[in-house]
Amino acid sequence: MQDPSFSEMRQSIVDGDVEVAERIAREVVASGTDLLPAIDEGFAAGIREVGRLWEEGEYFLPELVQSAVAMKAAMAIVQPALAARRGPREPLGRVVIGTVQGDLHDIGKTLVGTLLGAHGFEVHDLGADVPVETFLSRAREVKADIVAASALLTTTMVVQDTLARALSSGTAKLLVGGAPTTPQWAKQIGAAHAENAMSAVAAARALVEAPAGS
Ligand code: B1M
């Protein structure tokens, strides 16, 4: 049987109910429950359902935006709690993450950043609509091991290629993802690829463990 609170979490996002999503997020944090399954099977499952409703024409832009607002509100409560539970430790690596310029989709990127943080990476989240130059300057500033770039539109994927070219002379490795991206695309531009937030953690681990220059 499924934990009923997961379905409550999912429903708060499907309903786009910010107040309920925030209340449940606070309750989940206070209860000491494992937060990663709560994020994946609760809130993220909700936003995946919203994506399905949108694609089937049941949801329109206002519902979509409202659900995205509720998702962000819940994550704003859960994310710092995850970091606090982990406590101060030597990071596995430093990651600069963002959604590329021209692209406002930041929910998947935020999930990826949250999971990377929860698994021991130091994450610098630049948000959405991030120019290539901003990725580069922050990567230099924090001595990033990985630049992680999300793209949700076929029209903005090309910015990942621009970023790959710009990073080719530096030491930071590029990880790309987002619904329209594929392993073939990543290979073509010389980047690593991850399908979802959990596989992004595995891909980031592999990148920091790989010998320099590989
Ligand atoms: Co937009 N949108 N949207 N949208 N939107 C899509 C992406 C779309 C597929 C819907 C559709 O038409 N079927 C379509 C893109 C088509 C295409 O180019 N192939 C689309 C469109 C067209 C648009 C607009 C152009 C609509 C319009 O205005 N006419 C517009 C563009 C605005 C812009 O960016 N310039 C637009 C706007 C919006 C909203 C603002 C309303 C809202 C975004 C709110 C926000 O993010 N703050 C929105 C939403 C919510 C969606 C859908 C419904 C859901 C996206 C989402 O959050 N999914 C989406 C349809 C869909 O995906 N079913 C759609 C949940 C999230 C957890 O999954 O982001 O895929 P996802 O992330 C996953 C993986 O992809 C991966 O891991 C994540 C977690 O598992 N991943 C990475 C993501 N980044 C990664 C990075 C990594 C590794 C893995 O390493 C670095």
mmCIF file of C-alpha atoms in Angstrom, residues 33-179:
data_model
loop_
_atom_site.group_PDB
_atom_site.id
_atom_site.type_symbol
_atom_site.label_atom_id
_atom_site.label_comp_id
_atom_site.label_asym_id
_atom_site.label_seq_id
_atom_site.Cartn_x
_atom_site.Cartn_y
_atom_site.Cartn_z
ATOM 1 C CA THR A 33 10.726 11.181 7.137
ATOM 2 C CA ASP A 34 13.293 10.322 4.471
ATOM 3 C CA LEU A 35 13.001 13.340 2.174
ATOM 4 C CA LEU A 36 14.260 11.857 -1.095
ATOM 5 C CA PRO A 37 11.354 9.426 -1.614
ATOM 6 C CA ALA A 38 8.989 12.169 -0.466
ATOM 7 C CA ILE A 39 10.309 14.433 -3.220
ATOM 8 C CA ASP A 40 10.309 11.757 -5.914
ATOM 9 C CA GLU A 41 7.083 9.875 -5.157
ATOM 10 C CA GLY A 42 5.267 12.899 -3.748
ATOM 11 C CA PHE A 43 5.905 16.358 -5.177
ATOM 12 C CA ALA A 44 7.789 15.327 -8.348
ATOM 13 C CA ALA A 45 5.152 12.693 -9.134
ATOM 14 C CA GLY A 46 2.628 15.538 -8.938
ATOM 15 C CA ILE A 47 4.438 17.692 -11.476
ATOM 16 C CA ARG A 48 4.861 14.670 -13.777
ATOM 17 C CA GLU A 49 1.090 14.173 -13.592
ATOM 18 C CA VAL A 50 0.609 17.865 -14.441
ATOM 19 C CA GLY A 51 2.824 17.349 -17.514
ATOM 20 C CA ARG A 52 0.592 14.459 -18.572
ATOM 21 C CA LEU A 53 -2.599 16.512 -18.058
ATOM 22 C CA TRP A 54 -1.084 19.351 -20.115
ATOM 23 C CA GLU A 55 -0.097 17.028 -22.928
ATOM 24 C CA GLU A 56 -3.578 15.485 -22.984
ATOM 25 C CA GLY A 57 -5.124 18.956 -23.239
ATOM 26 C CA GLU A 58 -6.808 18.783 -19.820
ATOM 27 C CA TYR A 59 -4.612 21.510 -18.352
ATOM 28 C CA PHE A 60 -3.929 24.911 -19.887
ATOM 29 C CA LEU A 61 -1.191 27.459 -19.223
ATOM 30 C CA PRO A 62 -2.725 28.977 -16.028
ATOM 31 C CA GLU A 63 -2.996 25.528 -14.332
ATOM 32 C CA LEU A 64 0.521 24.686 -15.493
ATOM 33 C CA VAL A 65 1.958 27.880 -14.034
ATOM 34 C CA GLN A 66 0.037 27.466 -10.775
ATOM 35 C CA SER A 67 1.327 23.888 -10.345
ATOM 36 C CA ALA A 68 4.872 25.056 -11.063
ATOM 37 C CA VAL A 69 4.495 27.749 -8.363
ATOM 38 C CA ALA A 70 3.269 25.139 -5.844
ATOM 39 C CA MET A 71 6.155 22.805 -6.738
ATOM 40 C CA LYS A 72 8.708 25.570 -6.245
ATOM 41 C CA ALA A 73 7.133 26.588 -2.938
ATOM 42 C CA ALA A 74 7.361 22.998 -1.619
ATOM 43 C CA MET A 75 10.939 22.568 -2.821
ATOM 44 C CA ALA A 76 11.949 25.850 -1.165
ATOM 45 C CA ILE A 77 11.030 24.253 2.174
ATOM 46 C CA VAL A 78 12.379 20.739 1.552
ATOM 47 C CA GLN A 79 15.690 21.716 -0.088
ATOM 48 C CA PRO A 80 17.319 23.564 2.871
ATOM 49 C CA ALA A 81 16.142 20.806 5.227
ATOM 50 C CA LEU A 82 17.914 18.192 3.089
ATOM 51 C CA ALA A 83 21.118 20.225 3.184
ATOM 52 C CA ALA A 84 20.853 20.745 6.953
ATOM 53 C CA ARG A 85 20.371 16.997 7.571
ATOM 54 C CA ARG A 86 23.502 16.246 5.572
ATOM 55 C CA GLY A 87 25.588 18.634 7.672
ATOM 56 C CA PRO A 88 29.020 20.084 6.782
ATOM 57 C CA ARG A 89 31.222 17.545 4.961
ATOM 58 C CA GLU A 90 33.900 17.675 2.300
ATOM 59 C CA PRO A 91 31.943 17.831 -0.995
ATOM 60 C CA LEU A 92 32.274 15.086 -3.613
ATOM 61 C CA GLY A 93 32.680 17.845 -6.157
ATOM 62 C CA ARG A 94 31.493 21.342 -7.063
ATOM 63 C CA VAL A 95 28.647 21.727 -9.534
ATOM 64 C CA VAL A 96 27.385 24.868 -11.221
ATOM 65 C CA ILE A 97 23.886 24.182 -12.488
ATOM 66 C CA GLY A 98 21.325 26.136 -14.464
ATOM 67 C CA THR A 99 18.801 26.078 -17.281
ATOM 68 C CA VAL A 100 20.241 27.524 -20.467
ATOM 69 C CA GLN A 101 19.442 30.957 -21.866
ATOM 70 C CA GLY A 102 16.018 31.323 -23.473
ATOM 71 C CA ASP A 103 14.550 28.516 -21.378
ATOM 72 C CA LEU A 104 12.420 29.181 -18.291
ATOM 73 C CA HIS A 105 11.776 25.544 -17.298
ATOM 74 C CA ASP A 106 13.503 25.144 -13.959
ATOM 75 C CA ILE A 107 11.632 22.406 -12.075
ATOM 76 C CA GLY A 108 13.650 19.472 -13.431
ATOM 77 C CA LYS A 109 16.898 21.410 -13.055
ATOM 78 C CA THR A 110 16.033 22.205 -9.418
ATOM 79 C CA LEU A 111 15.311 18.517 -8.737
ATOM 80 C CA VAL A 112 18.655 17.548 -10.249
ATOM 81 C CA GLY A 113 20.433 20.191 -8.138
ATOM 82 C CA THR A 114 18.604 19.069 -5.006
ATOM 83 C CA LEU A 115 19.558 15.425 -5.486
ATOM 84 C CA LEU A 116 23.163 16.298 -6.279
ATOM 85 C CA GLY A 117 23.276 18.338 -3.060
ATOM 86 C CA ALA A 118 21.661 15.515 -1.097
ATOM 87 C CA HIS A 119 24.288 13.105 -2.405
ATOM 88 C CA GLY A 120 27.258 15.184 -1.341
ATOM 89 C CA PHE A 121 27.951 17.669 -4.124
ATOM 90 C CA GLU A 122 28.353 21.388 -3.470
ATOM 91 C CA VAL A 123 25.741 22.894 -5.774
ATOM 92 C CA HIS A 124 25.670 26.444 -7.106
ATOM 93 C CA ASP A 125 22.264 26.934 -8.711
ATOM 94 C CA LEU A 126 22.129 29.824 -11.193
ATOM 95 C CA GLY A 127 18.402 29.458 -11.889
ATOM 96 C CA ALA A 128 16.856 29.540 -15.352
ATOM 97 C CA ASP A 129 17.558 31.530 -18.534
ATOM 98 C CA VAL A 130 21.282 31.527 -17.761
ATOM 99 C CA PRO A 131 23.655 33.005 -20.364
ATOM 100 C CA VAL A 132 26.716 30.910 -21.315
ATOM 101 C CA GLU A 133 29.005 33.645 -19.944
ATOM 102 C CA THR A 134 27.346 33.374 -16.506
ATOM 103 C CA PHE A 135 27.913 29.594 -16.418
ATOM 104 C CA LEU A 136 31.562 30.187 -17.330
ATOM 105 C CA SER A 137 32.253 32.964 -14.849
ATOM 106 C CA ARG A 138 30.620 31.170 -11.917
ATOM 107 C CA ALA A 139 32.430 27.929 -12.837
ATOM 108 C CA ARG A 140 35.749 29.811 -12.719
ATOM 109 C CA GLU A 141 34.806 31.579 -9.492
ATOM 110 C CA VAL A 142 33.919 28.410 -7.526
ATOM 111 C CA LYS A 143 36.448 26.142 -9.336
ATOM 112 C CA ALA A 144 33.638 23.893 -10.514
ATOM 113 C CA ASP A 145 34.312 20.269 -11.405
ATOM 114 C CA ILE A 146 31.029 20.061 -13.324
ATOM 115 C CA VAL A 147 28.833 22.480 -15.226
ATOM 116 C CA ALA A 148 25.321 21.030 -15.409
ATOM 117 C CA ALA A 149 23.018 22.502 -18.051
ATOM 118 C CA SER A 150 19.342 21.751 -18.431
ATOM 119 C CA ALA A 151 17.261 22.429 -21.577
ATOM 120 C CA LEU A 152 13.560 21.606 -21.975
ATOM 121 C CA LEU A 153 12.971 23.116 -25.396
ATOM 122 C CA THR A 154 14.270 21.772 -28.681
ATOM 123 C CA THR A 155 15.052 25.404 -29.551
ATOM 124 C CA THR A 156 17.343 25.905 -26.523
ATOM 125 C CA MET A 157 19.243 22.585 -26.692
ATOM 126 C CA VAL A 158 21.659 24.272 -29.064
ATOM 127 C CA VAL A 159 22.881 26.476 -26.186
ATOM 128 C CA GLN A 160 24.266 23.298 -24.561
ATOM 129 C CA ASP A 161 26.466 22.942 -27.642
ATOM 130 C CA THR A 162 27.687 26.546 -27.323
ATOM 131 C CA LEU A 163 28.460 25.868 -23.675
ATOM 132 C CA ALA A 164 30.334 22.653 -24.559
ATOM 133 C CA ARG A 165 32.529 24.564 -27.002
ATOM 134 C CA ALA A 166 33.174 27.328 -24.474
ATOM 135 C CA LEU A 167 34.151 24.808 -21.790
ATOM 136 C CA SER A 168 36.382 22.693 -24.020
ATOM 137 C CA SER A 169 39.573 24.551 -23.026
ATOM 138 C CA GLY A 170 38.858 24.489 -19.269
ATOM 139 C CA THR A 171 38.847 21.794 -16.612
ATOM 140 C CA ALA A 172 35.137 21.669 -15.746
ATOM 141 C CA LYS A 173 33.204 18.823 -17.360
ATOM 142 C CA LEU A 174 29.772 19.323 -18.887
ATOM 143 C CA LEU A 175 26.669 17.349 -17.904
ATOM 144 C CA VAL A 176 23.511 17.917 -19.935
ATOM 145 C CA GLY A 177 19.914 16.817 -19.546
ATOM 146 C CA GLY A 178 16.296 17.772 -20.050
ATOM 147 C CA ALA A 179 13.407 16.092 -21.858
#
